[in-house]
PDB file of C-alpha atoms in Angstrom:
ATOM      1  CA  MET A 153       0.000   0.000   0.000  1.00  0.00           C
ATOM      2  CA  ARG A 154       1.194   3.501  -0.836  1.00  0.00           C
ATOM      3  CA  ILE A 155      -0.393   6.435   0.970  1.00  0.00           C
ATOM      4  CA  GLN A 156      -0.083  10.067  -0.082  1.00  0.00           C
ATOM      5  CA  LYS A 157      -0.740  12.783   2.482  1.00  0.00           C
ATOM      6  CA  THR A 158      -1.340  16.491   1.997  1.00  0.00           C
ATOM      7  CA  GLN A 159      -1.594  18.972   4.868  1.00  0.00           C
ATOM      8  CA  GLY A 160      -1.996  16.094   7.289  1.00  0.00           C
ATOM      9  CA  VAL A 161      -5.048  14.723   5.475  1.00  0.00           C
ATOM     10  CA  GLU A 162      -4.950  11.352   3.769  1.00  0.00           C
ATOM     11  CA  GLN A 163      -5.601  12.527   0.222  1.00  0.00           C
ATOM     12  CA  THR A 164      -4.572   9.668  -2.067  1.00  0.00           C
ATOM     13  CA  THR A 165      -4.404   5.972  -1.282  1.00  0.00           C
ATOM     14  CA  LEU A 166      -3.190   3.431  -3.844  1.00  0.00           C
ATOM     15  CA  LEU A 167      -3.668  -0.213  -2.952  1.00  0.00           C
ATOM     16  CA  GLU A 168      -1.860  -2.972  -4.811  1.00  0.00           C
ATOM     17  CA  GLY A 169      -3.829  -6.162  -5.366  1.00  0.00           C
ATOM     18  CA  ASP A 170      -7.093  -7.626  -6.590  1.00  0.00           C
ATOM     19  CA  CYS A 171      -9.982  -5.260  -5.864  1.00  0.00           C
ATOM     20  CA  LEU A 172     -12.182  -8.173  -4.809  1.00  0.00           C
ATOM     21  CA  THR A 173      -9.690  -8.801  -1.986  1.00  0.00           C
ATOM     22  CA  LEU A 174      -9.144  -5.127  -1.153  1.00  0.00           C
ATOM     23  CA  LEU A 175     -12.723  -3.821  -1.252  1.00  0.00           C
ATOM     24  CA  PRO A 176     -13.857  -5.670   1.914  1.00  0.00           C
ATOM     25  CA  LYS A 177     -11.271  -3.625   3.853  1.00  0.00           C
ATOM     26  CA  LEU A 178     -13.130  -0.372   3.107  1.00  0.00           C
ATOM     27  CA  PRO A 179     -15.874   0.849   5.471  1.00  0.00           C
ATOM     28  CA  SER A 180     -19.485   0.602   4.343  1.00  0.00           C
ATOM     29  CA  ASP A 181     -21.156   3.787   3.034  1.00  0.00           C
ATOM     30  CA  SER A 182     -17.808   5.600   2.784  1.00  0.00           C
ATOM     31  CA  ILE A 183     -17.441   6.470  -0.921  1.00  0.00           C
ATOM     32  CA  ASP A 184     -19.067   9.451  -2.675  1.00  0.00           C
ATOM     33  CA  LEU A 185     -18.290   8.413  -6.260  1.00  0.00           C
ATOM     34  CA  ILE A 186     -17.058   5.260  -7.962  1.00  0.00           C
ATOM     35  CA  CYS A 187     -15.653   6.002 -11.408  1.00  0.00           C
ATOM     36  CA  THR A 188     -13.944   3.122 -13.152  1.00  0.00           C
ATOM     37  CA  SER A 189     -13.217   1.327 -16.403  1.00  0.00           C
ATOM     38  CA  PRO A 190     -12.683  -2.406 -15.808  1.00  0.00           C
ATOM     39  CA  PRO A 191     -11.185  -4.687 -18.467  1.00  0.00           C
ATOM     40  CA  TYR A 192     -13.768  -5.252 -21.186  1.00  0.00           C
ATOM     41  CA  ALA A 193     -14.710  -8.786 -22.196  1.00  0.00           C
ATOM     42  CA  ASP A 194     -11.879 -10.611 -23.999  1.00  0.00           C
ATOM     43  CA  CYS A 195      -9.656  -7.507 -23.765  1.00  0.00           C
ATOM     44  CA  ARG A 196      -6.210  -6.945 -22.205  1.00  0.00           C
ATOM     45  CA  LYS A 197      -5.505 -10.672 -21.999  1.00  0.00           C
ATOM     46  CA  LYS A 198      -1.764 -10.184 -21.520  1.00  0.00           C
ATOM     47  CA  THR A 199      -2.311  -7.652 -18.756  1.00  0.00           C
ATOM     48  CA  TYR A 200      -5.438  -8.772 -16.922  1.00  0.00           C
ATOM     49  CA  GLY A 201      -6.107 -12.270 -18.255  1.00  0.00           C
ATOM     50  CA  GLY A 202      -9.202 -11.475 -20.317  1.00  0.00           C
ATOM     51  CA  ILE A 203     -12.719 -12.447 -19.272  1.00  0.00           C
ATOM     52  CA  VAL A 204     -14.819 -14.135 -21.962  1.00  0.00           C
ATOM     53  CA  PRO A 205     -18.228 -12.491 -22.577  1.00  0.00           C
ATOM     54  CA  ASP A 206     -20.220 -15.465 -21.286  1.00  0.00           C
ATOM     55  CA  ASP A 207     -18.367 -15.327 -17.942  1.00  0.00           C
ATOM     56  CA  TYR A 208     -18.253 -11.543 -17.537  1.00  0.00           C
ATOM     57  CA  VAL A 209     -21.397 -11.062 -15.437  1.00  0.00           C
ATOM     58  CA  GLU A 210     -20.450 -13.867 -13.054  1.00  0.00           C
ATOM     59  CA  TRP A 211     -16.963 -12.331 -12.706  1.00  0.00           C
ATOM     60  CA  PHE A 212     -18.197  -8.793 -12.076  1.00  0.00           C
ATOM     61  CA  LEU A 213     -21.135  -9.338  -9.702  1.00  0.00           C
ATOM     62  CA  PRO A 214     -19.031 -10.105  -6.561  1.00  0.00           C
ATOM     63  CA  ILE A 215     -17.120  -6.889  -7.247  1.00  0.00           C
ATOM     64  CA  SER A 216     -20.257  -4.816  -7.789  1.00  0.00           C
ATOM     65  CA  GLN A 217     -21.741  -6.237  -4.578  1.00  0.00           C
ATOM     66  CA  GLU A 218     -18.788  -4.796  -2.657  1.00  0.00           C
ATOM     67  CA  LEU A 219     -19.066  -1.518  -4.591  1.00  0.00           C
ATOM     68  CA  TYR A 220     -22.710  -1.324  -3.528  1.00  0.00           C
ATOM     69  CA  ARG A 221     -21.688  -1.806   0.100  1.00  0.00           C
ATOM     70  CA  VAL A 222     -18.991   0.894   0.170  1.00  0.00           C
ATOM     71  CA  LEU A 223     -20.937   3.532  -1.805  1.00  0.00           C
ATOM     72  CA  LYS A 224     -22.813   6.110   0.237  1.00  0.00           C
ATOM     73  CA  PRO A 225     -26.609   6.146  -0.133  1.00  0.00           C
ATOM     74  CA  THR A 226     -26.231   9.526  -1.883  1.00  0.00           C
ATOM     75  CA  GLY A 227     -23.310   8.370  -4.055  1.00  0.00           C
ATOM     76  CA  THR A 228     -22.998   7.420  -7.719  1.00  0.00           C
ATOM     77  CA  PHE A 229     -21.294   4.595  -9.622  1.00  0.00           C
ATOM     78  CA  ILE A 230     -20.026   5.351 -13.157  1.00  0.00           C
ATOM     79  CA  LEU A 231     -19.029   2.342 -15.257  1.00  0.00           C
ATOM     80  CA  ASN A 232     -17.132   2.780 -18.539  1.00  0.00           C
ATOM     81  CA  ILE A 233     -17.652  -0.362 -20.609  1.00  0.00           C
ATOM     82  CA  LYS A 234     -17.956  -1.406 -24.243  1.00  0.00           C
ATOM     83  CA  GLU A 235     -19.527  -4.259 -26.190  1.00  0.00           C
ATOM     84  CA  LYS A 236     -17.557  -6.491 -28.518  1.00  0.00           C
ATOM     85  CA  VAL A 237     -18.343  -8.410 -31.683  1.00  0.00           C
ATOM     86  CA  VAL A 238     -18.410 -12.208 -31.418  1.00  0.00           C
ATOM     87  CA  ALA A 239     -18.855 -14.343 -34.554  1.00  0.00           C
ATOM     88  CA  GLY A 240     -20.084 -11.382 -36.564  1.00  0.00           C
ATOM     89  CA  GLU A 241     -22.698 -10.069 -34.109  1.00  0.00           C
ATOM     90  CA  ARG A 242     -22.719  -7.871 -31.057  1.00  0.00           C
ATOM     91  CA  SER A 243     -22.266  -9.637 -27.749  1.00  0.00           C
ATOM     92  CA  THR A 244     -25.004  -8.957 -25.211  1.00  0.00           C
ATOM     93  CA  TYR A 245     -22.707  -9.098 -22.198  1.00  0.00           C
ATOM     94  CA  VAL A 246     -23.141  -5.392 -21.398  1.00  0.00           C
ATOM     95  CA  ILE A 247     -26.942  -5.706 -21.553  1.00  0.00           C
ATOM     96  CA  ASN A 248     -26.770  -8.831 -19.405  1.00  0.00           C
ATOM     97  CA  LEU A 249     -24.571  -6.996 -16.906  1.00  0.00           C
ATOM     98  CA  ILE A 250     -26.996  -4.057 -16.654  1.00  0.00           C
ATOM     99  CA  LEU A 251     -29.886  -6.420 -15.968  1.00  0.00           C
ATOM    100  CA  ALA A 252     -27.848  -8.352 -13.400  1.00  0.00           C
ATOM    101  CA  LEU A 253     -26.826  -5.150 -11.606  1.00  0.00           C
ATOM    102  CA  ARG A 254     -30.480  -4.110 -11.408  1.00  0.00           C
ATOM    103  CA  ARG A 255     -31.340  -7.458  -9.850  1.00  0.00           C
ATOM    104  CA  GLN A 256     -28.507  -6.887  -7.401  1.00  0.00           C
ATOM    105  CA  GLY A 257     -30.219  -3.703  -6.193  1.00  0.00           C
ATOM    106  CA  TRP A 258     -28.614  -1.014  -8.333  1.00  0.00           C
ATOM    107  CA  LEU A 259     -30.741   1.625 -10.050  1.00  0.00           C
ATOM    108  CA  TRP A 260     -29.675   2.202 -13.658  1.00  0.00           C
ATOM    109  CA  THR A 261     -30.240   5.946 -13.481  1.00  0.00           C
ATOM    110  CA  GLU A 262     -28.684   7.208 -16.703  1.00  0.00           C
ATOM    111  CA  GLY A 263     -26.645   6.160 -19.697  1.00  0.00           C
ATOM    112  CA  TYR A 264     -24.037   8.575 -21.009  1.00  0.00           C
ATOM    113  CA  ILE A 265     -22.243   8.147 -24.310  1.00  0.00           C
ATOM    114  CA  TRP A 266     -18.544   8.892 -24.744  1.00  0.00           C
ATOM    115  CA  HIS A 267     -18.142  10.030 -28.340  1.00  0.00           C
ATOM    116  CA  LYS A 268     -14.478   9.625 -29.292  1.00  0.00           C
ATOM    117  CA  LYS A 269     -13.881  12.718 -31.376  1.00  0.00           C
ATOM    118  CA  ASN A 270     -10.537  11.531 -32.733  1.00  0.00           C
ATOM    119  CA  SER A 271     -11.402   7.903 -33.406  1.00  0.00           C
ATOM    120  CA  PHE A 272      -9.478   6.526 -36.391  1.00  0.00           C
ATOM    121  CA  PRO A 273     -11.547   5.818 -39.506  1.00  0.00           C
ATOM    122  CA  GLY A 274     -12.062   2.254 -40.644  1.00  0.00           C
ATOM    123  CA  LYS A 275     -14.530  -0.460 -41.562  1.00  0.00           C
ATOM    124  CA  TRP A 276     -15.154  -4.197 -41.512  1.00  0.00           C
ATOM    125  CA  PRO A 277     -17.148  -6.239 -44.054  1.00  0.00           C
ATOM    126  CA  ASN A 278     -20.382  -5.771 -42.087  1.00  0.00           C
ATOM    127  CA  ARG A 279     -19.836  -2.731 -39.852  1.00  0.00           C
ATOM    128  CA  PHE A 280     -17.853   0.444 -39.244  1.00  0.00           C
ATOM    129  CA  ARG A 281     -15.325   1.294 -36.570  1.00  0.00           C
ATOM    130  CA  ASP A 282     -16.707   2.074 -33.106  1.00  0.00           C
ATOM    131  CA  ALA A 283     -16.514   5.746 -32.147  1.00  0.00           C
ATOM    132  CA  TRP A 284     -18.324   5.601 -28.809  1.00  0.00           C
ATOM    133  CA  GLU A 285     -18.446   3.790 -25.484  1.00  0.00           C
ATOM    134  CA  HIS A 286     -20.894   3.449 -22.608  1.00  0.00           C
ATOM    135  CA  LEU A 287     -20.635   5.511 -19.442  1.00  0.00           C
ATOM    136  CA  LEU A 288     -23.335   3.891 -17.315  1.00  0.00           C
ATOM    137  CA  GLN A 289     -24.633   5.571 -14.181  1.00  0.00           C
ATOM    138  CA  PHE A 290     -25.899   3.479 -11.263  1.00  0.00           C
ATOM    139  CA  ASN A 291     -27.202   4.603  -7.871  1.00  0.00           C
ATOM    140  CA  LYS A 292     -28.444   3.017  -4.661  1.00  0.00           C
ATOM    141  CA  ASN A 293     -31.305   5.506  -4.264  1.00  0.00           C
ATOM    142  CA  ARG A 294     -33.315   7.823  -6.459  1.00  0.00           C
ATOM    143  CA  LYS A 295     -32.104  10.847  -4.516  1.00  0.00           C
ATOM    144  CA  PHE A 296     -28.356  11.311  -4.897  1.00  0.00           C
ATOM    145  CA  LYS A 297     -25.893  14.180  -4.875  1.00  0.00           C
ATOM    146  CA  MET A 298     -25.600  15.931  -8.235  1.00  0.00           C
ATOM    147  CA  TYR A 299     -24.084  19.343  -9.008  1.00  0.00           C
ATOM    148  CA  GLN A 300     -25.305  20.085 -12.520  1.00  0.00           C
ATOM    149  CA  ASP A 301     -24.122  23.695 -12.553  1.00  0.00           C
ATOM    150  CA  ALA A 302     -20.524  22.456 -12.265  1.00  0.00           C
ATOM    151  CA  VAL A 303     -20.576  20.981 -15.788  1.00  0.00           C
ATOM    152  CA  MET A 304     -22.422  23.712 -17.686  1.00  0.00           C
ATOM    153  CA  VAL A 305     -21.091  24.541 -21.158  1.00  0.00           C
ATOM    154  CA  PRO A 306     -21.342  27.472 -23.576  1.00  0.00           C
ATOM    155  CA  PRO A 307     -24.441  27.273 -25.806  1.00  0.00           C
ATOM    156  CA  LYS A 308     -24.080  26.262 -29.428  1.00  0.00           C
ATOM    157  CA  GLU A 309     -23.074  29.106 -31.690  1.00  0.00           C
ATOM    158  CA  SER A 310     -26.104  28.519 -33.913  1.00  0.00           C
ATOM    159  CA  THR A 311     -28.459  28.822 -30.939  1.00  0.00           C
ATOM    160  CA  VAL A 312     -26.821  32.043 -29.779  1.00  0.00           C
ATOM    161  CA  HIS A 313     -27.008  33.529 -33.274  1.00  0.00           C
ATOM    162  CA  ARG A 314     -30.666  32.580 -33.659  1.00  0.00           C
ATOM    163  CA  ALA A 315     -31.593  33.920 -30.212  1.00  0.00           C
ATOM    164  CA  LYS A 316     -29.849  37.236 -30.770  1.00  0.00           C
ATOM    165  CA  SER A 317     -31.571  37.730 -34.121  1.00  0.00           C
ATOM    166  CA  LEU A 318     -35.088  37.418 -32.697  1.00  0.00           C
ATOM    167  CA  ARG A 319     -37.210  40.526 -33.023  1.00  0.00           C
ATOM    168  CA  ASP A 320     -39.762  41.682 -30.504  1.00  0.00           C
ATOM    169  CA  TYR A 321     -42.653  40.463 -32.620  1.00  0.00           C
ATOM    170  CA  GLU A 322     -41.084  37.078 -33.437  1.00  0.00           C
ATOM    171  CA  ASP A 323     -42.033  33.858 -31.756  1.00  0.00           C
ATOM    172  CA  PHE A 324     -39.355  32.733 -29.305  1.00  0.00           C
ATOM    173  CA  ARG A 325     -39.691  29.188 -30.626  1.00  0.00           C
ATOM    174  CA  GLN A 326     -37.175  27.522 -32.889  1.00  0.00           C
ATOM    175  CA  GLU A 327     -39.033  25.063 -35.078  1.00  0.00           C
ATOM    176  CA  SER A 328     -37.638  21.642 -35.878  1.00  0.00           C
ATOM    177  CA  ALA A 329     -35.448  21.552 -38.982  1.00  0.00           C
ATOM    178  CA  THR A 330     -37.214  18.348 -40.056  1.00  0.00           C
ATOM    179  CA  GLY A 331     -40.614  20.027 -40.208  1.00  0.00           C
ATOM    180  CA  SER A 332     -42.015  17.707 -37.568  1.00  0.00           C
ATOM    181  CA  GLY A 333     -43.937  20.493 -35.873  1.00  0.00           C
ATOM    182  CA  PHE A 334     -41.903  20.210 -32.701  1.00  0.00           C
ATOM    183  CA  GLY A 335     -39.678  23.033 -31.560  1.00  0.00           C
ATOM    184  CA  ARG A 336     -38.155  24.627 -28.500  1.00  0.00           C
ATOM    185  CA  ASN A 337     -38.156  27.947 -26.723  1.00  0.00           C
ATOM    186  CA  ILE A 338     -34.715  29.495 -27.186  1.00  0.00           C
ATOM    187  CA  SER A 339     -35.452  32.915 -25.739  1.00  0.00           C
ATOM    188  CA  LYS A 340     -33.613  32.027 -22.532  1.00  0.00           C
ATOM    189  CA  SER A 341     -30.403  31.585 -24.542  1.00  0.00           C
ATOM    190  CA  VAL A 342     -30.253  35.283 -25.440  1.00  0.00           C
ATOM    191  CA  SER A 343     -28.453  36.306 -22.257  1.00  0.00           C
ATOM    192  CA  ARG A 344     -27.082  32.975 -21.032  1.00  0.00           C
ATOM    193  CA  GLU A 345     -23.363  32.319 -21.236  1.00  0.00           C
ATOM    194  CA  LEU A 346     -23.665  28.714 -20.053  1.00  0.00           C
ATOM    195  CA  VAL A 347     -26.255  25.984 -20.565  1.00  0.00           C
ATOM    196  CA  TYR A 348     -26.669  22.415 -19.338  1.00  0.00           C
ATOM    197  CA  PRO A 349     -24.965  19.730 -21.454  1.00  0.00           C
ATOM    198  CA  THR A 350     -26.491  16.650 -23.049  1.00  0.00           C
ATOM    199  CA  ASN A 351     -25.698  13.074 -22.037  1.00  0.00           C
ATOM    200  CA  VAL A 352     -23.296  12.709 -24.983  1.00  0.00           C
ATOM    201  CA  LEU A 353     -19.725  13.631 -24.040  1.00  0.00           C
ATOM    202  CA  HIS A 354     -17.648  14.623 -27.061  1.00  0.00           C
ATOM    203  CA  LEU A 355     -14.152  13.875 -25.777  1.00  0.00           C
ATOM    204  CA  ALA A 356     -10.943  12.913 -27.527  1.00  0.00           C
ATOM    205  CA  THR A 357      -9.253   9.632 -26.677  1.00  0.00           C
ATOM    206  CA  GLU A 358      -6.010   9.639 -24.717  1.00  0.00           C
ATOM    207  CA  CYS A 359      -3.132  10.533 -27.047  1.00  0.00           C
ATOM    208  CA  SER A 360      -0.508   8.929 -24.815  1.00  0.00           C
ATOM    209  CA  ASN A 361      -1.187   5.595 -23.162  1.00  0.00           C
ATOM    210  CA  ARG A 362       1.023   6.342 -20.137  1.00  0.00           C
ATOM    211  CA  ASN A 363       2.633   2.905 -20.580  1.00  0.00           C
ATOM    212  CA  HIS A 364      -0.750   1.322 -19.874  1.00  0.00           C
ATOM    213  CA  SER A 365      -2.747  -0.798 -22.286  1.00  0.00           C
ATOM    214  CA  ALA A 366      -6.101   0.954 -21.758  1.00  0.00           C
ATOM    215  CA  THR A 367      -5.803   4.516 -20.494  1.00  0.00           C
ATOM    216  CA  PHE A 368      -8.972   6.564 -20.772  1.00  0.00           C
ATOM    217  CA  PRO A 369      -8.822  10.369 -21.030  1.00  0.00           C
ATOM    218  CA  GLU A 370      -8.611  12.416 -17.854  1.00  0.00           C
ATOM    219  CA  SER A 371     -11.565  14.476 -19.074  1.00  0.00           C
ATOM    220  CA  ILE A 372     -13.945  11.542 -18.409  1.00  0.00           C
ATOM    221  CA  PRO A 373     -13.405  11.131 -14.639  1.00  0.00           C
ATOM    222  CA  GLU A 374     -12.944  14.901 -14.325  1.00  0.00           C
ATOM    223  CA  TRP A 375     -16.419  15.540 -15.771  1.00  0.00           C
ATOM    224  CA  PHE A 376     -18.125  13.048 -13.448  1.00  0.00           C
ATOM    225  CA  ILE A 377     -16.108  14.170 -10.418  1.00  0.00           C
ATOM    226  CA  LYS A 378     -17.375  17.708 -10.970  1.00  0.00           C
ATOM    227  CA  LEU A 379     -20.939  16.488 -11.522  1.00  0.00           C
ATOM    228  CA  PHE A 380     -21.254  14.205  -8.498  1.00  0.00           C
ATOM    229  CA  THR A 381     -18.793  15.420  -5.846  1.00  0.00           C
ATOM    230  CA  VAL A 382     -17.496  18.497  -4.067  1.00  0.00           C
ATOM    231  CA  GLU A 383     -14.049  19.229  -2.663  1.00  0.00           C
ATOM    232  CA  ASN A 384     -12.786  16.676  -0.114  1.00  0.00           C
ATOM    233  CA  ASP A 385     -15.340  14.039  -1.159  1.00  0.00           C
ATOM    234  CA  THR A 386     -13.915  10.539  -1.690  1.00  0.00           C
ATOM    235  CA  VAL A 387     -13.668   8.924  -5.130  1.00  0.00           C
ATOM    236  CA  LEU A 388     -12.898   5.234  -5.688  1.00  0.00           C
ATOM    237  CA  ASP A 389     -11.464   3.544  -8.773  1.00  0.00           C
ATOM    238  CA  PRO A 390     -11.148  -0.222  -8.165  1.00  0.00           C
ATOM    239  CA  PHE A 391      -9.404  -0.652 -11.555  1.00  0.00           C
ATOM    240  CA  ALA A 392      -7.018   2.288 -11.226  1.00  0.00           C
ATOM    241  CA  GLY A 393      -4.639   1.385 -14.065  1.00  0.00           C
ATOM    242  CA  ALA A 394      -2.289   4.297 -14.721  1.00  0.00           C
ATOM    243  CA  GLY A 395      -4.082   6.465 -12.171  1.00  0.00           C
ATOM    244  CA  THR A 396      -6.088   8.737 -14.461  1.00  0.00           C
ATOM    245  CA  THR A 397      -8.993   9.062 -12.011  1.00  0.00           C
ATOM    246  CA  GLY A 398      -6.510   9.813  -9.241  1.00  0.00           C
ATOM    247  CA  VAL A 399      -4.879  12.540 -11.298  1.00  0.00           C
ATOM    248  CA  ALA A 400      -8.276  14.170 -11.846  1.00  0.00           C
ATOM    249  CA  CYS A 401      -9.063  13.901  -8.134  1.00  0.00           C
ATOM    250  CA  ARG A 402      -5.752  15.479  -7.192  1.00  0.00           C
ATOM    251  CA  ARG A 403      -6.311  18.368  -9.579  1.00  0.00           C
ATOM    252  CA  LEU A 404      -9.849  18.943  -8.276  1.00  0.00           C
ATOM    253  CA  GLY A 405      -9.125  18.537  -4.566  1.00  0.00           C
ATOM    254  CA  ARG A 406     -10.935  15.237  -3.959  1.00  0.00           C
ATOM    255  CA  ARG A 407      -9.780  12.322  -1.860  1.00  0.00           C
ATOM    256  CA  PHE A 408      -8.924   9.275  -3.964  1.00  0.00           C
ATOM    257  CA  ILE A 409      -8.699   5.549  -3.322  1.00  0.00           C
ATOM    258  CA  GLY A 410      -7.312   3.475  -6.165  1.00  0.00           C
ATOM    259  CA  MET A 411      -6.841  -0.284  -6.498  1.00  0.00           C
ATOM    260  CA  GLU A 412      -4.617  -1.902  -9.104  1.00  0.00           C
ATOM    261  CA  ILE A 413      -3.448  -5.503  -9.455  1.00  0.00           C
ATOM    262  CA  VAL A 414      -0.354  -4.817 -11.624  1.00  0.00           C
ATOM    263  CA  PRO A 415       2.572  -3.522  -9.494  1.00  0.00           C
ATOM    264  CA  GLU A 416       4.221  -1.444 -12.225  1.00  0.00           C
ATOM    265  CA  TYR A 417       0.955   0.413 -12.839  1.00  0.00           C
ATOM    266  CA  VAL A 418       0.763   1.292  -9.158  1.00  0.00           C
ATOM    267  CA  LYS A 419       4.111   3.053  -9.468  1.00  0.00           C
ATOM    268  CA  ILE A 420       3.084   4.786 -12.696  1.00  0.00           C
ATOM    269  CA  ALA A 421      -0.125   5.972 -11.066  1.00  0.00           C
ATOM    270  CA  MET A 422       1.645   7.330  -7.997  1.00  0.00           C
ATOM    271  CA  ASP A 423       4.251   9.113 -10.109  1.00  0.00           C
ATOM    272  CA  ARG A 424       1.520  10.747 -12.190  1.00  0.00           C
ATOM    273  CA  ILE A 425      -0.437  11.837  -9.125  1.00  0.00           C
ATOM    274  CA  ASN A 426       2.751  13.166  -7.495  1.00  0.00           C
ATOM    275  CA  ALA A 427       3.390  15.276 -10.571  1.00  0.00           C
ATOM    276  CA  THR A 428      -0.133  16.747 -10.565  1.00  0.00           C
ATOM    277  CA  PRO A 429      -0.574  20.089  -8.796  1.00  0.00           C
ATOM    278  CA  ALA A 430      -3.335  20.341  -6.202  1.00  0.00           C
ATOM    279  CA  PRO A 431      -5.722  23.305  -6.305  1.00  0.00           C
ATOM    280  CA  ALA A 432      -3.733  25.089  -3.583  1.00  0.00           C
ATOM    281  CA  GLU A 433      -0.391  24.013  -5.124  1.00  0.00           C
ATOM    282  CA  VAL A 434       0.560  22.186  -1.905  1.00  0.00           C
ATOM    283  CA  PRO A 435       3.752  20.137  -2.390  1.00  0.00           C
ATOM    284  CA  LEU A 436       3.359  16.407  -1.983  1.00  0.00           C
ATOM    285  CA  SER A 437       5.275  14.310   0.501  1.00  0.00           C
ATOM    286  CA  SER A 438       6.908  11.004  -0.306  1.00  0.00           C
ATOM    287  CA  PRO A 439       4.887   7.790  -0.228  1.00  0.00           C
ATOM    288  CA  VAL A 440       5.041   5.845   3.048  1.00  0.00           C
TER     289      VAL A 440
END
């Protein structure tokens, strides 16, 4: 175990080992946000062994049971996962996992889409290259902490232009471009600098893999950390990898607990977090 302390407060904890062994050591109802990307079915075989699609749900459910235990009643669980193609058709292992998690007690509250803006072009005989992945949101209760104002974005340029061009006698309704008869009131966009985003996150993939086989971009955990936590809340990543979630937590002033089974990735993660400035620019001490 490597522990990082800042101003006398345990800020970052990296645990080396299998998360199924480590999770029982955490107190119940202690985590504000779980944000993680476990190995997908049949992926990262050299690194993590690879779990075949038919066995994935059985493999993941003991882990998710522990995640349910440690998450606060007001907390959120974000799962980054992706289907795969088996024998020319899409595997249903992600759908099966969602249904199994619901039976386990989780509420499938929302489904976000990560649109990979810089995905390489390509095609197969019967399909095109994937340019998106799931970001699934689960909760223990219908009432959970959520800070929507923290992730507001500038409105689309077209909406701003349209709103500014409205005359006093014009209807403040922008009709559908398809002629469907549906439209929306855009008058509130005239003076607004920020609006609420959609559930599609247009984010580039990680340009450098940080010597890890499956690094996701820091912008993903950062967005969810802002949406579901406040400063000094605790974020857990049971598949920490190269420490991307920990880096985002460090930058945003959240406590972080990471678990990683590969020793060299634990060191990479700690080095990355050490090199990340905290909001108050407090220097980090050495691991103990």
